[in-house]
Amino acid sequence: PTPAFRVEYQRGGKPVGELTMANTPDGSWYARTEFTPGWTRMGGGLEPLAEEAVKLTAPRR
């Protein structure tokens, strides 16, 4: 999978974890955290949410 975006979680301004989302050429989405042994395939219906997150986390020009 190709990483698309990452979400970092904080509590009190200190990092407590992260979630990385990735997609494949066939449109499947995968997730990985610091606690998963590898990529985990996500269920259906995630595409619209993940595509919006990619837009929100893209560097601003």
Short mmCIF file of N, CA and C in Angstrom, two decimals:
data_model
loop_
_atom_site.label_atom_id
_atom_site.label_comp_id
_atom_site.label_asym_id
_atom_site.label_seq_id
_atom_site.Cartn_x
_atom_site.Cartn_y
_atom_site.Cartn_z
N PRO A 1 0.82 -1.21 0.00
CA PRO A 1 0.00 0.00 0.00
C PRO A 1 0.86 1.26 0.00
N THR A 2 0.34 2.30 -0.60
CA THR A 2 1.03 3.59 -0.63
C THR A 2 0.42 4.50 0.43
N PRO A 3 1.20 4.95 1.42
CA PRO A 3 0.64 5.84 2.44
C PRO A 3 -0.01 7.08 1.83
N ALA A 4 -1.22 7.40 2.29
CA ALA A 4 -1.97 8.55 1.78
C ALA A 4 -1.98 9.69 2.79
N PHE A 5 -2.15 9.35 4.08
CA PHE A 5 -2.14 10.37 5.12
C PHE A 5 -1.91 9.72 6.47
N ARG A 6 -1.53 10.58 7.43
CA ARG A 6 -1.28 10.12 8.79
C ARG A 6 -1.97 11.06 9.76
N VAL A 7 -2.56 10.49 10.80
CA VAL A 7 -3.20 11.27 11.86
C VAL A 7 -2.41 11.01 13.14
N GLU A 8 -1.97 12.09 13.78
CA GLU A 8 -1.27 11.97 15.05
C GLU A 8 -2.21 12.39 16.17
N TYR A 9 -2.31 11.56 17.20
CA TYR A 9 -3.16 11.85 18.34
C TYR A 9 -2.32 12.47 19.45
N GLN A 10 -2.89 13.49 20.10
CA GLN A 10 -2.19 14.16 21.20
C GLN A 10 -3.13 14.30 22.39
N ARG A 11 -2.53 14.34 23.55
CA ARG A 11 -3.27 14.62 24.79
C ARG A 11 -2.42 15.60 25.58
N GLY A 12 -2.98 16.75 25.86
CA GLY A 12 -2.23 17.77 26.57
C GLY A 12 -1.01 18.25 25.81
N GLY A 13 -1.11 18.23 24.48
CA GLY A 13 0.00 18.67 23.65
C GLY A 13 1.12 17.66 23.47
N LYS A 14 0.95 16.46 24.04
CA LYS A 14 1.97 15.42 23.91
C LYS A 14 1.44 14.29 23.02
N PRO A 15 2.27 13.79 22.11
CA PRO A 15 1.81 12.71 21.23
C PRO A 15 1.52 11.44 22.01
N VAL A 16 0.40 10.78 21.64
CA VAL A 16 0.05 9.52 22.29
C VAL A 16 -0.13 8.38 21.28
N GLY A 17 -0.14 8.69 20.00
CA GLY A 17 -0.29 7.65 18.99
C GLY A 17 -0.47 8.22 17.61
N GLU A 18 -0.52 7.31 16.64
CA GLU A 18 -0.73 7.75 15.26
C GLU A 18 -1.43 6.66 14.46
N LEU A 19 -2.08 7.08 13.42
CA LEU A 19 -2.77 6.19 12.49
C LEU A 19 -2.32 6.58 11.09
N THR A 20 -1.83 5.61 10.32
CA THR A 20 -1.46 5.86 8.94
C THR A 20 -2.42 5.10 8.05
N MET A 21 -2.97 5.80 7.07
CA MET A 21 -3.88 5.19 6.10
C MET A 21 -3.17 5.12 4.76
N ALA A 22 -3.39 4.03 4.04
CA ALA A 22 -2.77 3.84 2.73
C ALA A 22 -3.77 3.21 1.78
N ASN A 23 -3.56 3.45 0.49
CA ASN A 23 -4.44 2.81 -0.49
C ASN A 23 -3.61 2.07 -1.52
N THR A 24 -4.29 1.20 -2.26
CA THR A 24 -3.65 0.39 -3.29
C THR A 24 -4.24 0.78 -4.64
N PRO A 25 -3.59 0.38 -5.72
CA PRO A 25 -4.12 0.72 -7.05
C PRO A 25 -5.55 0.23 -7.30
N ASP A 26 -5.95 -0.84 -6.63
CA ASP A 26 -7.33 -1.34 -6.83
C ASP A 26 -8.36 -0.60 -5.98
N GLY A 27 -7.91 0.42 -5.21
CA GLY A 27 -8.85 1.23 -4.43
C GLY A 27 -9.08 0.75 -3.01
N SER A 28 -8.39 -0.30 -2.58
CA SER A 28 -8.54 -0.80 -1.22
C SER A 28 -7.78 0.12 -0.26
N TRP A 29 -8.31 0.24 0.96
CA TRP A 29 -7.67 1.06 1.98
C TRP A 29 -7.15 0.18 3.10
N TYR A 30 -5.98 0.55 3.62
CA TYR A 30 -5.33 -0.17 4.70
C TYR A 30 -4.96 0.81 5.81
N ALA A 31 -4.88 0.31 7.03
CA ALA A 31 -4.52 1.15 8.18
C ALA A 31 -3.39 0.49 8.93
N ARG A 32 -2.60 1.34 9.61
CA ARG A 32 -1.51 0.85 10.46
C ARG A 32 -1.34 1.83 11.61
N THR A 33 -1.13 1.31 12.80
CA THR A 33 -0.81 2.13 13.97
C THR A 33 0.50 1.62 14.54
N GLU A 34 0.95 2.26 15.59
CA GLU A 34 2.17 1.80 16.23
C GLU A 34 1.97 0.46 16.94
N PHE A 35 0.71 0.01 17.04
CA PHE A 35 0.42 -1.25 17.73
C PHE A 35 0.10 -2.41 16.80
N THR A 36 -0.14 -2.14 15.51
CA THR A 36 -0.44 -3.23 14.58
C THR A 36 0.86 -3.80 14.01
N PRO A 37 0.89 -5.12 13.77
CA PRO A 37 2.12 -5.72 13.25
C PRO A 37 2.37 -5.39 11.77
N GLY A 38 1.37 -4.88 11.09
CA GLY A 38 1.50 -4.54 9.67
C GLY A 38 0.25 -3.82 9.21
N TRP A 39 0.04 -3.79 7.91
CA TRP A 39 -1.15 -3.13 7.37
C TRP A 39 -2.38 -3.99 7.59
N THR A 40 -3.50 -3.36 7.95
CA THR A 40 -4.77 -4.04 8.16
C THR A 40 -5.76 -3.52 7.14
N ARG A 41 -6.37 -4.42 6.39
CA ARG A 41 -7.32 -3.99 5.36
C ARG A 41 -8.60 -3.48 6.02
N MET A 42 -9.06 -2.33 5.55
CA MET A 42 -10.27 -1.72 6.09
C MET A 42 -11.48 -2.20 5.31
N GLY A 43 -12.63 -2.19 5.96
CA GLY A 43 -13.87 -2.62 5.33
C GLY A 43 -14.38 -1.61 4.32
N GLY A 44 -15.42 -1.98 3.64
CA GLY A 44 -16.02 -1.12 2.62
C GLY A 44 -16.67 0.12 3.21
N GLY A 45 -16.91 1.10 2.34
CA GLY A 45 -17.57 2.32 2.75
C GLY A 45 -16.63 3.38 3.29
N LEU A 46 -15.35 3.10 3.33
CA LEU A 46 -14.37 4.03 3.87
C LEU A 46 -13.90 5.05 2.84
N GLU A 47 -14.07 4.77 1.58
CA GLU A 47 -13.51 5.59 0.52
C GLU A 47 -13.84 7.08 0.62
N PRO A 48 -15.10 7.47 0.78
CA PRO A 48 -15.39 8.92 0.85
C PRO A 48 -14.71 9.61 2.04
N LEU A 49 -14.67 8.95 3.18
CA LEU A 49 -14.03 9.52 4.36
C LEU A 49 -12.52 9.64 4.15
N ALA A 50 -11.91 8.61 3.62
CA ALA A 50 -10.46 8.63 3.40
C ALA A 50 -10.08 9.67 2.35
N GLU A 51 -10.86 9.78 1.29
CA GLU A 51 -10.56 10.77 0.26
C GLU A 51 -10.67 12.19 0.81
N GLU A 52 -11.61 12.45 1.69
CA GLU A 52 -11.74 13.76 2.31
C GLU A 52 -10.55 14.04 3.24
N ALA A 53 -10.12 13.02 3.97
CA ALA A 53 -8.97 13.18 4.86
C ALA A 53 -7.70 13.49 4.08
N VAL A 54 -7.54 12.87 2.90
CA VAL A 54 -6.38 13.17 2.06
C VAL A 54 -6.39 14.63 1.68
N LYS A 55 -7.54 15.17 1.31
CA LYS A 55 -7.64 16.58 0.94
C LYS A 55 -7.30 17.50 2.13
N LEU A 56 -7.80 17.13 3.31
CA LEU A 56 -7.59 17.96 4.49
C LEU A 56 -6.15 17.96 4.98
N THR A 57 -5.44 16.87 4.73
CA THR A 57 -4.07 16.76 5.23
C THR A 57 -3.03 17.11 4.18
N ALA A 58 -3.45 17.45 2.97
CA ALA A 58 -2.50 17.81 1.91
C ALA A 58 -1.83 19.14 2.26
N PRO A 59 -0.54 19.27 1.92
CA PRO A 59 0.14 20.54 2.15
C PRO A 59 -0.56 21.68 1.39
N ARG A 60 -0.65 22.82 2.03
CA ARG A 60 -1.28 23.97 1.37
C ARG A 60 -0.30 24.63 0.44
N ARG A 61 -0.80 25.12 -0.66
CA ARG A 61 0.05 25.77 -1.66
C ARG A 61 0.01 27.25 -1.53
#
